[in-house]
Coordinates of C-alpha atoms in Angstrom, one line a residue:
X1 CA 117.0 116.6 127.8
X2 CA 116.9 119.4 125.4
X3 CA 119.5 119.4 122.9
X4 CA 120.3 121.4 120.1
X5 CA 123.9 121.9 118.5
X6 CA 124.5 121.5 114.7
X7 CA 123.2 117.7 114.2
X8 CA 120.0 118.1 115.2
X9 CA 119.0 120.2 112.5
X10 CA 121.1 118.9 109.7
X11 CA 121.2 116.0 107.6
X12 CA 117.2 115.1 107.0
X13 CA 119.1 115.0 103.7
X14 CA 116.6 113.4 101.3
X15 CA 113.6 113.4 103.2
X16 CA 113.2 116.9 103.6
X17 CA 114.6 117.1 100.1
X18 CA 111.7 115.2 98.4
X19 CA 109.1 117.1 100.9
X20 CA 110.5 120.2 99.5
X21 CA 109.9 118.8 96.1
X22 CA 106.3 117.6 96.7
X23 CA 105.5 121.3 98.0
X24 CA 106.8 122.7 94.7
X25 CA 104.7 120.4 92.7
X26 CA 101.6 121.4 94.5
X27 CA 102.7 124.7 94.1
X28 CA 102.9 124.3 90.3
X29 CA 99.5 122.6 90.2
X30 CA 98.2 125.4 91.9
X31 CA 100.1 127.8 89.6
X32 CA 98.9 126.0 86.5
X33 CA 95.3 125.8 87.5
X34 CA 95.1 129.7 87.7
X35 CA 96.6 130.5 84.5
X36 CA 94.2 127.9 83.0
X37 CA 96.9 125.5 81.8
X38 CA 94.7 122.8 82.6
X39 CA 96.7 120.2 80.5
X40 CA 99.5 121.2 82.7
X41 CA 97.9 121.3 86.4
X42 CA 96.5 117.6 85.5
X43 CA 100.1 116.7 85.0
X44 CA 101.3 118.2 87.9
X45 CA 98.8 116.8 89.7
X46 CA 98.7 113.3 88.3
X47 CA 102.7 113.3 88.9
X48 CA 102.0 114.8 92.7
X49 CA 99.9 111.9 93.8
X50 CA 102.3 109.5 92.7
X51 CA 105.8 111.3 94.4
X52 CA 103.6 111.6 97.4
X53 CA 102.6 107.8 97.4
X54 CA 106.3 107.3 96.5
X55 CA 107.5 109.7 99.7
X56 CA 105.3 107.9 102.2
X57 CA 106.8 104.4 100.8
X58 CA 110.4 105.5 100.9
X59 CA 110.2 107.7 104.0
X60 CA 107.9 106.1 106.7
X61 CA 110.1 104.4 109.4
X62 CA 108.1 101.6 111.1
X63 CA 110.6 101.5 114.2
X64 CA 110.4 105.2 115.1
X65 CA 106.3 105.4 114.1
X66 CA 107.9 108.5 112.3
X67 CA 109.3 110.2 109.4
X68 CA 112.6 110.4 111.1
X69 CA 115.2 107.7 111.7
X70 CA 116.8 110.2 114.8
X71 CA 114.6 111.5 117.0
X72 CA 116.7 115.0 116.5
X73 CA 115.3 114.7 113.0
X74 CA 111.3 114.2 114.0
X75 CA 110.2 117.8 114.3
X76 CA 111.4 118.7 110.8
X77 CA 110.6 115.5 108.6
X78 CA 106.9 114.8 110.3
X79 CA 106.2 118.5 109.9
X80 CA 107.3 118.6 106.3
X81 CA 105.6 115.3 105.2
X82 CA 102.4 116.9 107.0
X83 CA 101.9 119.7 105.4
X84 CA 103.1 117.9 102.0
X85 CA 100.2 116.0 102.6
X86 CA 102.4 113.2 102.0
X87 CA 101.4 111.0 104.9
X88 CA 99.0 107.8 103.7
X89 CA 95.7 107.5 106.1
X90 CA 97.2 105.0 108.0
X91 CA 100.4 107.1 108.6
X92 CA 99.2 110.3 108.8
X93 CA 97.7 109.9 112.6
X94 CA 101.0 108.2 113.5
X95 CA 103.3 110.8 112.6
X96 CA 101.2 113.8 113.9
X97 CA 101.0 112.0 117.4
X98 CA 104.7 111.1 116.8
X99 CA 105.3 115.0 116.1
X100 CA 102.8 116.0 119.4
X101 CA 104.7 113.6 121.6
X102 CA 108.5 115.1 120.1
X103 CA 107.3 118.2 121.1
X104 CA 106.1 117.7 124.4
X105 CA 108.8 115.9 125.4
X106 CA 111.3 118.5 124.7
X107 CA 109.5 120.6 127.0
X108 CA 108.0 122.5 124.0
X109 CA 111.7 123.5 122.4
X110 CA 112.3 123.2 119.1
X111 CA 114.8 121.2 117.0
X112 CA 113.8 122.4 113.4
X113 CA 116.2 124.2 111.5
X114 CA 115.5 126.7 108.6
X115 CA 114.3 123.4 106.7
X116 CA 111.4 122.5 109.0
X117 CA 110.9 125.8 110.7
X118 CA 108.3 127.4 108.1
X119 CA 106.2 124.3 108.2
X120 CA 106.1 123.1 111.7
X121 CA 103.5 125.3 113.8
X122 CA 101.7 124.8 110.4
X123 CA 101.7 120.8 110.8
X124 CA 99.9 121.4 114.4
X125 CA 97.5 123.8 113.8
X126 CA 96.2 122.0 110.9
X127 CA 96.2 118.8 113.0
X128 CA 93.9 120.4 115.4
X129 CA 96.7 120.9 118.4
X130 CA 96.5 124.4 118.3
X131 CA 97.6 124.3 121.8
X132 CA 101.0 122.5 121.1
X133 CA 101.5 125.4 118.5
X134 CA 100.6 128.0 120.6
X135 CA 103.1 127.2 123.7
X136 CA 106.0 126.3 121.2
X137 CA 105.5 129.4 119.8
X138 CA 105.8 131.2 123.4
X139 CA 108.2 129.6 124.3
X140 CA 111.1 132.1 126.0
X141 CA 113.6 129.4 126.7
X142 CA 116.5 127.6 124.3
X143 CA 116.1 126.8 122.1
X144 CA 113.1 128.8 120.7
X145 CA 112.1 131.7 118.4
X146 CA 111.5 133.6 121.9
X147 CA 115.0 133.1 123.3
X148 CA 115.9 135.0 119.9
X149 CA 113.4 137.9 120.4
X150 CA 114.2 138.1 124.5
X151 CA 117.7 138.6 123.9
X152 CA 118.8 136.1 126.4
X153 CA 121.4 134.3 124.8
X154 CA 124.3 134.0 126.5
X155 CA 126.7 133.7 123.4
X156 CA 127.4 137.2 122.8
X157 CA 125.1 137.5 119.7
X158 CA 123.2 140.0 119.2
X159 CA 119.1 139.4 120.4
X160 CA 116.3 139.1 118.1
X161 CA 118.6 137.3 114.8
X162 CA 117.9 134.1 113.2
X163 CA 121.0 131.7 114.1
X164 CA 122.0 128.3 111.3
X165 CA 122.1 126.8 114.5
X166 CA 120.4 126.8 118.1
X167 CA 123.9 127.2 119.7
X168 CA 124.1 130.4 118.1
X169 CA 128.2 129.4 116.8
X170 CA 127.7 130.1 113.8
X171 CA 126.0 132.7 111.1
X172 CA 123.3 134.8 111.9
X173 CA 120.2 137.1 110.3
X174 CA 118.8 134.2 108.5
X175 CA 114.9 134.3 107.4
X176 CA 112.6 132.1 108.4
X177 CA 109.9 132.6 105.5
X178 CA 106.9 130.8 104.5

């Protein structure tokens, strides 16, 4: 069954939280490393290795095989830690195939919300299932960035905005970025 009202893409509270926090680190290493603070980017990066170490502790769910607790939850928090390059090796197999499987199963629909969105096609191309990536993102049917574009909601919105939520009850014109 695909489902996707509010809870699905809310509360991956402190997981996508710290994800979030680990990108900005990297991106601060990165940043750091260009001005030639070098000081500053071995900091960054000393302090990087250990929060990721740290997420991949606190995070991993042995039960679920996952970043995610809910199964709602597993598109957004696997994606995130992916492309955080949280994941340890031993992890980081699990919760792509976790992610691949979530995917599938949902007949390629998506559950992300604005959180996960930017970082999930990311998370499967860079894991090699370029074809996962490419039907989610052709996907015409909700929920899916295609339903938006096709216009076919049947919720009186407006085609082609970005909705808080799948259902669409809600606000709308929200960017996705990257």
């Amino acid at each position: 069954m695909v489902g996707a009202g509010r809870d699905n893409v809310a509360a991956t509270g402190p997981g996508s939280a710290a994800a979030n926090f680990l990108l900005a680190l990297e991106a601060m290493a990165k940043l750091a490393d260009i001005v030639g603070a070098t000081d500053d980017r071995a900091r960054f990066a000393t302090t990087l290795t250990q929060m990721r170490a740290a997420f991949d502790a606190q995070f991993w769910n042995e039960t679920t095989a996952s970043y995610a607790a809910h199964s709602l939850h597993t598109q957004t928090l696997n994606a995130l830690a992916l492309v955080s390059n949280a994941p340890s090796e031993s992890h980081r197999a699990a919760a792509t195939a976790s992610l691949v499987a979530d995917v599938e199963a949902r007949g390629d629909h998506l559950t992300v919300g604005s959180t996960g969105a930017p970082h999930l096609l990311q998370a499967l191309t860079d894991s090699g299932h370029h074809d996962v990536a490419l039907r989610l993102a052709l996907q015409e049917t909700w929920p899916s960035w295609g339903f938006w574009l096709t216009g076919n909601e049947t919720l009186g919105v407006s085609g082609g905005t970005c909705w808080e939520s799948w259902l669409g009850d809600d606000t709308h014109n929200h960017i996705f970025v990257k």
